[in-house]
Coordinates of C-alpha atoms and ligand atoms in Angstrom, one line a residue:
M1 CA 0.0 0.0 0.0
R2 CA 3.0 2.3 -0.3
S3 CA 3.2 4.9 -2.9
G4 CA 4.2 3.3 -6.2
P5 CA 6.6 4.9 -8.6
F6 CA 3.8 6.3 -10.7
T7 CA 2.3 8.1 -7.7
L8 CA 5.7 9.5 -6.8
L9 CA 6.2 10.7 -10.3
L10 CA 2.7 12.2 -10.4
S11 CA 3.3 13.9 -7.1
A12 CA 6.6 15.3 -8.3
F13 CA 4.9 16.6 -11.4
L14 CA 2.0 18.1 -9.4
C15 CA 4.6 19.8 -7.1
T16 CA 5.9 21.7 -10.1
I17 CA 2.4 23.2 -10.2
G18 CA 2.4 24.1 -6.5
C19 CA 3.3 22.4 -3.3
S20 CA 2.9 24.1 0.1
D21 CA 5.6 23.7 2.7
D22 CA 3.5 21.7 5.0
G23 CA 6.3 21.2 7.4
D24 CA 5.9 24.4 9.3
G25 CA 3.1 23.1 11.5
G26 CA 5.6 21.9 13.9
A27 CA 3.0 20.8 16.3
G28 CA 3.3 17.1 15.6
G29 CA 3.3 15.8 19.1
A30 CA 1.1 16.0 22.0
G31 CA -2.6 16.3 21.8
G32 CA -3.1 15.9 18.1
Q33 CA -5.7 13.5 16.7
G34 CA -3.2 10.8 17.0
A35 CA -3.3 11.0 20.7
T36 CA -5.6 8.1 21.3
S37 CA -5.5 4.8 19.7
G38 CA -6.7 1.3 20.1
T39 CA -5.6 -1.2 22.7
G40 CA -3.2 -4.0 22.4
G41 CA -0.2 -4.5 20.2
A42 CA 0.0 -4.1 16.5
T43 CA 0.7 -7.7 15.9
G44 CA -2.5 -8.2 14.0
G45 CA -1.5 -5.7 11.4
T46 CA 0.3 -7.6 8.8
S47 CA -2.5 -8.9 6.8
T48 CA -2.8 -7.6 3.3
S49 CA -6.0 -6.6 1.6
A50 CA -5.4 -7.9 -1.9
G51 CA -8.3 -9.5 -3.4
G52 CA -10.8 -11.1 -1.2
T53 CA -13.6 -8.5 -1.5
S54 CA -16.8 -8.8 -3.2
A55 CA -17.4 -6.8 -6.3
S56 CA -20.6 -5.2 -5.1
T57 CA -22.2 -2.5 -7.1
S58 CA -21.1 0.8 -5.8
G59 CA -21.5 3.3 -8.6
T60 CA -18.1 4.6 -8.1
G61 CA -17.7 4.5 -11.8
S62 CA -14.6 4.3 -13.8
A63 CA -12.1 7.1 -14.2
T64 CA -12.7 7.3 -17.9
G65 CA -15.6 9.7 -17.8
G66 CA -15.2 13.2 -18.8
T67 CA -18.1 14.1 -21.0
S68 CA -18.2 17.0 -18.6
T69 CA -21.7 18.3 -19.0
S70 CA -22.9 20.2 -16.0
T71 CA -26.6 19.9 -16.0
G72 CA -27.4 20.8 -12.5
D73 CA -30.7 22.6 -11.8
A74 CA -29.4 25.8 -10.5
S75 CA -32.7 26.7 -8.9
T76 CA -33.1 23.8 -6.5
S77 CA -33.5 24.8 -2.9
T78 CA -32.3 21.8 -1.0
G79 CA -29.1 21.7 -2.9
D80 CA -28.6 18.0 -3.4
A81 CA -25.5 18.4 -5.5
S82 CA -25.2 14.6 -5.8
T83 CA -27.6 14.4 -8.6
S84 CA -26.3 17.0 -10.9
T85 CA -23.0 16.2 -12.3
S86 CA -21.8 13.8 -14.8
G87 CA -18.3 13.2 -16.1
T88 CA -15.4 12.8 -13.8
G89 CA -13.1 15.0 -15.9
G90 CA -10.8 12.0 -16.1
S91 CA -8.7 10.8 -18.9
G92 CA -11.4 10.9 -21.5
G93 CA -12.6 14.4 -22.0
G94 CA -12.5 18.1 -21.1
M95 CA -12.7 19.2 -17.6
A96 CA -16.0 20.6 -16.4
V97 CA -16.1 23.7 -14.3
R98 CA -18.9 24.7 -11.8
T99 CA -20.5 28.0 -12.7
P100 CA -21.2 30.4 -9.8
A101 CA -24.6 32.0 -9.0
A102 CA -25.3 35.4 -10.4
S103 CA -26.2 36.7 -7.0
A104 CA -26.6 35.3 -3.5
N105 CA -27.3 36.6 0.0
S106 CA -25.9 33.7 2.0
L107 CA -23.3 30.9 1.6
R108 CA -26.0 28.3 1.2
E109 CA -27.8 30.4 -1.5
A110 CA -24.5 30.7 -3.3
G111 CA -24.1 26.9 -3.2
E112 CA -27.7 26.2 -4.2
K113 CA -27.6 28.6 -7.2
A114 CA -24.3 27.4 -8.5
N115 CA -24.4 25.1 -11.5
P116 CA -24.1 22.3 -10.5
P117 CA -25.1 23.1 -6.9
I118 CA -22.7 22.5 -4.0
L119 CA -23.6 21.8 -0.4
I120 CA -22.4 24.3 2.2
G121 CA -22.1 22.6 5.6
A122 CA -21.3 23.1 9.3
A123 CA -20.5 20.9 12.2
I124 CA -23.5 21.3 14.6
S125 CA -23.4 20.6 18.3
G126 CA -26.3 19.8 20.5
G127 CA -25.2 22.5 22.9
G128 CA -25.1 25.1 20.1
L129 CA -28.8 24.4 19.3
N130 CA -29.7 25.8 22.7
N131 CA -28.5 29.3 21.5
G132 CA -30.9 31.3 19.3
D133 CA -28.1 33.2 17.4
Y134 CA -26.2 30.0 16.7
K135 CA -29.3 28.4 15.3
R136 CA -30.2 31.4 13.2
V137 CA -26.8 31.7 11.6
A138 CA -26.4 28.0 11.2
A139 CA -29.6 27.6 9.3
A140 CA -29.4 30.9 7.3
E141 CA -25.9 30.1 5.9
H142 CA -25.7 26.4 5.6
N143 CA -27.7 23.6 4.0
Y144 CA -25.6 20.6 5.1
V145 CA -25.1 19.3 8.7
T146 CA -22.5 17.1 10.3
A147 CA -23.2 16.3 14.0
E148 CA -20.0 17.4 15.8
N149 CA -20.0 14.5 18.4
E150 CA -23.5 13.2 18.7
M151 CA -23.3 10.4 16.1
K152 CA -20.0 8.9 17.2
W153 CA -19.9 5.4 18.5
D154 CA -19.7 6.3 22.2
A155 CA -22.8 8.6 21.8
L156 CA -24.9 6.1 19.9
E157 CA -23.9 2.7 21.4
P158 CA -22.7 3.4 24.9
N159 CA -23.4 -0.3 25.9
P160 CA -23.1 -3.3 23.6
G161 CA -26.2 -3.5 21.4
Q162 CA -27.9 -0.8 23.4
F163 CA -28.5 2.4 21.4
S164 CA -29.1 5.9 22.4
W165 CA -30.6 8.1 19.7
G166 CA -31.9 11.2 21.4
S167 CA -29.1 13.8 20.9
A168 CA -28.5 12.7 17.3
D169 CA -32.2 12.7 16.5
N170 CA -32.5 16.3 17.8
I171 CA -29.8 17.5 15.4
V172 CA -31.1 15.5 12.4
N173 CA -34.7 16.7 13.0
W174 CA -33.6 20.3 13.4
A175 CA -31.6 20.1 10.2
R176 CA -34.4 18.6 8.2
S177 CA -36.9 21.3 9.5
N178 CA -34.5 23.9 8.0
N179 CA -34.1 22.1 4.7
M180 CA -30.6 21.0 5.5
K181 CA -29.2 17.6 4.4
V182 CA -27.2 15.5 6.9
K183 CA -24.0 13.5 6.6
G184 CA -23.6 10.7 9.1
H185 CA -20.4 11.0 11.1
T186 CA -18.9 8.5 11.7
L187 CA -19.4 4.8 11.7
V188 CA -16.0 3.3 12.3
W189 CA -13.4 5.4 14.0
H190 CA -10.6 4.6 16.6
N191 CA -11.6 7.6 18.7
Q192 CA -14.6 8.4 20.8
L193 CA -15.3 4.7 21.2
P194 CA -17.0 3.4 24.4
G195 CA -14.7 1.4 26.7
W196 CA -16.4 -1.9 25.9
A197 CA -15.7 -1.5 22.2
N198 CA -12.1 -0.6 22.8
S199 CA -11.5 -3.8 24.8
L200 CA -12.9 -6.2 22.2
S201 CA -10.4 -8.6 20.8
G202 CA -10.2 -11.2 18.1
A203 CA -11.5 -11.0 14.5
T204 CA -14.9 -12.5 15.2
Q205 CA -15.8 -10.2 18.1
V206 CA -14.6 -7.1 16.3
E207 CA -16.3 -8.0 13.0
Q208 CA -19.6 -8.7 14.8
A209 CA -19.4 -5.4 16.7
I210 CA -18.8 -3.5 13.5
R211 CA -21.7 -5.2 11.7
R212 CA -24.1 -4.6 14.6
H213 CA -23.1 -0.9 14.9
I214 CA -23.3 -0.1 11.2
E215 CA -26.6 -2.0 10.7
N216 CA -28.3 -0.4 13.6
V217 CA -27.1 3.1 13.0
M218 CA -27.7 3.2 9.3
G219 CA -31.0 1.4 9.8
H220 CA -32.2 4.0 12.4
F221 CA -31.5 6.9 10.1
K222 CA -32.3 5.2 6.8
D223 CA -35.0 7.6 5.7
R224 CA -33.2 10.7 6.8
I225 CA -29.5 10.2 6.0
D226 CA -28.1 9.0 2.7
T227 CA -24.4 10.0 3.0
W228 CA -22.0 8.4 5.6
D229 CA -18.5 8.8 6.7
V230 CA -18.0 5.0 6.9
V231 CA -14.4 5.0 8.1
N232 CA -12.6 7.9 9.7
E233 CA -8.8 8.5 10.1
A234 CA -7.4 5.0 9.5
V235 CA -3.9 6.3 8.7
I236 CA -1.2 8.0 10.7
T237 CA 2.1 9.5 10.2
D238 CA 4.9 10.4 12.6
S239 CA 3.6 14.0 12.8
D240 CA -0.1 15.1 12.7
T241 CA 0.9 17.3 9.8
G242 CA 0.9 14.3 7.6
V243 CA 4.6 14.0 7.2
G244 CA 6.8 10.9 8.0
N245 CA 6.3 7.2 7.8
P246 CA 2.6 6.9 6.7
R247 CA 1.0 3.7 7.9
M248 CA -2.2 2.1 9.1
R249 CA -3.2 3.3 12.6
P250 CA -3.2 0.8 15.4
S251 CA -6.8 0.5 16.7
V252 CA -9.2 -2.1 18.0
F253 CA -10.3 -2.6 14.4
F254 CA -6.9 -2.8 12.7
N255 CA -5.4 -4.9 15.5
A256 CA -8.0 -7.5 15.1
L257 CA -8.7 -7.5 11.3
G258 CA -5.7 -5.8 9.6
D259 CA -6.5 -3.4 6.9
R260 CA -9.4 -5.4 5.7
F261 CA -11.5 -3.7 8.3
L262 CA -11.9 -0.9 5.8
D263 CA -13.3 -3.1 3.0
L264 CA -15.5 -4.8 5.5
A265 CA -17.0 -1.6 6.9
F266 CA -17.8 -0.3 3.4
E267 CA -19.3 -3.6 2.3
I268 CA -21.6 -3.8 5.4
A269 CA -22.7 -0.2 4.8
R270 CA -23.5 -1.0 1.2
E271 CA -25.5 -4.0 2.2
Q272 CA -27.4 -1.8 4.5
D273 CA -28.2 0.9 1.9
P274 CA -27.5 0.2 -1.8
N275 CA -28.0 3.9 -2.6
A276 CA -26.1 5.7 0.1
K277 CA -23.0 7.7 -0.6
L278 CA -20.2 6.0 1.3
Y279 CA -17.1 8.1 2.2
Y280 CA -13.7 7.8 3.7
N281 CA -12.7 10.8 5.8
D282 CA -9.3 12.0 7.1
Y283 CA -7.2 14.9 8.3
S284 CA -3.8 16.2 7.0
I285 CA -4.4 14.7 3.6
D286 CA -5.1 18.1 2.1
A287 CA -1.6 18.9 1.0
L288 CA 0.5 16.7 -1.3
N289 CA 2.3 15.1 1.6
D290 CA 3.2 11.5 2.8
K291 CA -0.2 10.8 4.3
A292 CA -2.1 12.1 1.3
D293 CA 0.0 9.9 -1.0
Y294 CA -0.5 6.8 1.2
V295 CA -4.3 7.4 1.4
Y296 CA -4.4 7.9 -2.3
E297 CA -2.8 4.5 -2.9
M298 CA -5.1 2.9 -0.2
I299 CA -8.3 4.3 -1.8
K300 CA -7.1 3.5 -5.3
G301 CA -6.7 -0.1 -4.2
M302 CA -10.2 -0.2 -2.8
V303 CA -11.6 1.2 -6.0
E304 CA -9.7 -1.4 -8.0
R305 CA -10.9 -4.2 -5.8
G306 CA -14.5 -3.1 -6.3
V307 CA -15.0 -2.0 -2.7
P308 CA -18.2 0.2 -2.5
I309 CA -16.6 3.5 -1.8
D310 CA -18.1 6.7 -3.3
G311 CA -15.9 9.5 -2.1
V312 CA -13.2 11.0 0.1
G313 CA -13.6 13.8 2.6
F314 CA -10.6 16.1 3.1
Q315 CA -11.1 17.5 6.5
M316 CA -9.1 20.7 5.8
H317 CA -8.1 21.4 9.4
I318 CA -5.4 23.9 8.4
G319 CA -2.7 25.1 10.9
P320 CA -1.6 23.5 14.2
P321 CA -1.9 20.6 14.9
N322 CA -2.5 19.7 11.3
N323 CA -1.1 20.4 7.8
E324 CA -1.1 23.6 5.8
A325 CA -2.0 23.4 2.2
G326 CA -2.2 26.1 -0.4
G327 CA -5.0 26.3 -3.0
A328 CA -2.9 24.9 -5.9
D329 CA -1.8 22.0 -3.7
V330 CA -5.4 21.2 -2.7
A331 CA -6.6 21.5 -6.3
A332 CA -4.0 19.0 -7.5
N333 CA -4.7 16.6 -4.7
L334 CA -8.5 16.7 -5.1
R335 CA -8.1 16.2 -8.8
R336 CA -6.2 12.9 -8.5
F337 CA -8.8 11.5 -6.1
A338 CA -11.7 12.6 -8.4
D339 CA -10.0 11.0 -11.3
L340 CA -10.5 7.7 -9.5
G341 CA -14.2 8.2 -10.2
L342 CA -14.9 9.4 -6.7
D343 CA -16.7 12.4 -5.1
V344 CA -14.4 14.6 -3.2
L345 CA -15.5 17.1 -0.5
I346 CA -14.1 19.5 2.1
S347 CA -15.5 17.9 5.2
E348 CA -14.3 19.8 8.4
M349 CA -12.7 23.1 7.4
D350 CA -11.2 25.5 9.9
I351 CA -7.9 27.5 9.9
N352 CA -6.2 27.9 13.2
R353 CA -4.5 31.2 13.9
C354 CA -3.1 30.2 17.3
S355 CA 0.6 31.0 17.9
N356 CA 0.5 32.9 14.6
Q357 CA 1.8 29.9 12.6
V358 CA -0.9 31.0 10.1
T359 CA -0.9 34.8 9.8
A360 CA -4.1 36.8 9.3
E361 CA -3.3 37.4 5.7
E362 CA -2.4 33.7 5.1
Q363 CA -5.7 32.7 6.7
L364 CA -7.7 34.8 4.3
T365 CA -5.7 33.6 1.3
Y366 CA -6.1 30.0 2.3
Y367 CA -9.9 30.4 2.9
H368 CA -10.4 31.8 -0.5
D369 CA -8.1 29.6 -2.5
I370 CA -9.0 26.3 -0.9
V371 CA -12.7 26.9 -1.2
E372 CA -12.2 28.0 -4.8
A373 CA -10.2 24.8 -5.5
C374 CA -13.2 22.7 -4.5
F375 CA -15.8 25.0 -5.9
V376 CA -14.6 24.9 -9.5
M377 CA -14.7 21.1 -9.6
P378 CA -18.1 19.6 -10.2
E379 CA -16.9 16.4 -8.4
C380 CA -16.4 18.4 -5.2
K381 CA -19.9 18.0 -3.6
A382 CA -19.7 19.9 -0.4
I383 CA -17.7 22.3 1.8
T384 CA -18.3 21.9 5.5
F385 CA -16.9 24.2 8.2
W386 CA -16.1 22.7 11.5
G387 CA -18.3 24.8 13.6
I388 CA -20.1 28.1 13.4
N389 CA -18.4 30.7 15.6
D390 CA -14.8 31.0 17.0
G391 CA -15.8 30.7 20.6
R392 CA -17.1 27.2 20.2
S393 CA -14.2 25.8 18.1
W394 CA -12.7 22.5 19.2
L395 CA -9.3 24.0 18.6
N396 CA -9.6 26.4 21.5
G397 CA -9.3 23.6 24.0
W398 CA -7.0 21.2 22.1
S399 CA -3.5 21.2 23.4
G400 CA -1.8 20.5 20.0
A401 CA -3.6 23.5 18.6
L402 CA -1.4 25.8 20.7
C403 CA -4.2 28.1 21.8
N404 CA -3.4 28.3 25.5
G405 CA -6.8 29.5 26.4
Q406 CA -7.0 32.0 23.5
S407 CA -9.6 31.8 20.7
S408 CA -8.3 29.9 17.6
Q409 CA -10.0 32.6 15.4
S410 CA -10.5 29.8 13.0
L411 CA -14.0 30.2 11.6
L412 CA -16.3 32.5 9.7
F413 CA -18.2 34.2 12.5
N414 CA -17.1 35.9 15.7
D415 CA -18.5 35.3 19.2
Q416 CA -21.3 37.9 18.5
Y417 CA -22.2 35.8 15.4
Q418 CA -21.1 38.6 13.1
K419 CA -19.5 37.8 9.8
K420 CA -15.7 38.0 9.7
E421 CA -13.5 38.8 6.8
T422 CA -13.0 35.1 6.4
Y423 CA -16.7 34.9 5.6
N424 CA -16.3 37.5 2.8
R425 CA -13.4 35.6 1.3
V426 CA -15.3 32.3 1.3
M427 CA -18.3 34.1 -0.3
D428 CA -16.0 35.6 -2.9
A429 CA -14.7 32.1 -3.9
L430 CA -18.3 30.7 -4.1
M431 CA -19.3 33.6 -6.4
G432 CA -16.3 33.1 -8.7
R433 CA -14.5 36.3 -7.6
Ligands
LIG8 O1 -15.0 18.7 17.2 C1 -14.9 17.5 17.9 C2 -14.5 17.7 19.4 O2 -15.6 18.3 20.0 C3 -14.2 16.4 20.0 O3 -13.7 16.6 21.4 C4 -13.1 15.7 19.2 C5 -12.7 14.3 19.9 O4 -12.0 13.6 19.1 O5 -13.6 15.4 17.9 C6 -13.8 16.6 17.2 O6 -14.2 16.4 15.9 C7 -13.2 15.7 15.1 C8 -14.0 14.9 14.0 O7 -15.0 14.1 14.6 C9 -13.0 14.1 13.2 N1 -11.9 14.8 12.7 C10 -11.2 15.7 13.6 C11 -12.2 16.6 14.4 C12 -11.5 17.6 15.3 O8 -10.7 16.9 16.2

């Protein structure tokens, strides 16, 4: 699963177009997303994933599309971008470009009126929905919702086989009452697991737990959610910036099943819903770095084996503890994944200003250029920001983010829910400016 010569060559070529120096994050150590992992040793981790997977119908398509007609209905109000594009822009034909709206009064309107439409999302927390301003801004500006914590394994299945839906249902029902689509986040992840799941061992136990969890969760939300982060963050590097020794992450899943846990999770999800969009999601794969190359090879292998994967979410946490990536770098990276016949999306964007590793000016440039890189590609289906206002950002309290109690200043709205200059730059990119 390492980068083959072709990938290295491709990366080298793409770097002549534009590589960011992602090495200046420097925060690689304590407190990053890599801080927790599964139990036990990594002894189970040598199995390979070649072959052995069923060729289920996934609709990932081939990479030879490229008729490139963009027939989206620019006037739809719920903005289901998934129905409106065609060619992948792959080896066959010309590259399609998304056309911006003529005018728009909100981010979501800019997304809905683009041709084809693009979803504009936010991570929503149950706590946030107790605040009137939060709810107002969230619904006025976004048409796509990811529950920030309420649909993770520890929240939904706190005890084996016993499910707790209340907090997740609240978010999903609120979203639907505001004409917002929901992405399920996340089915199989090493983090935010209940203790009982973390102490499972042996292939049979772990496989049964994965199956029960996916079937119950997808089953419960079946009529309300048709897009899922099936596997989250299965790869690590020495630094959370995505640099150094990329490899599969030790976890209760990997330790018991080897890397076939990925194929398994996607296959179970496909059995559960033949029409759902099934995504892989990860951080620090935004730049053209070691981790992005490794994940590219991993996903390419899955596509070639017929594993039912439909897309890849690039979290786009920019700044400490994660990678930095310029617009050209992101564009080249999204393109190579889209050319596998997959959807791509920006799934958790924020840009951390703590410790001034990203300057104010750099933050504005990143916001504009990265959003633009996704927006121009019809295969890029959504842009989700990881929160609404700075005061509630996860970065503020995350040690690897270097905030030391200060605000990360990472989002589009300040604590009074007023638009920041970051908002204006995102709006510019969505309007083709
Ligand atoms: O924003 C989430 C924060 O409230 C939680 O404490 C944290 C725990 O891991 O998870 C955060 O969300 C993560 C997301 O689910 C997956 N990608 C990284 C996000 C930021 O850590």
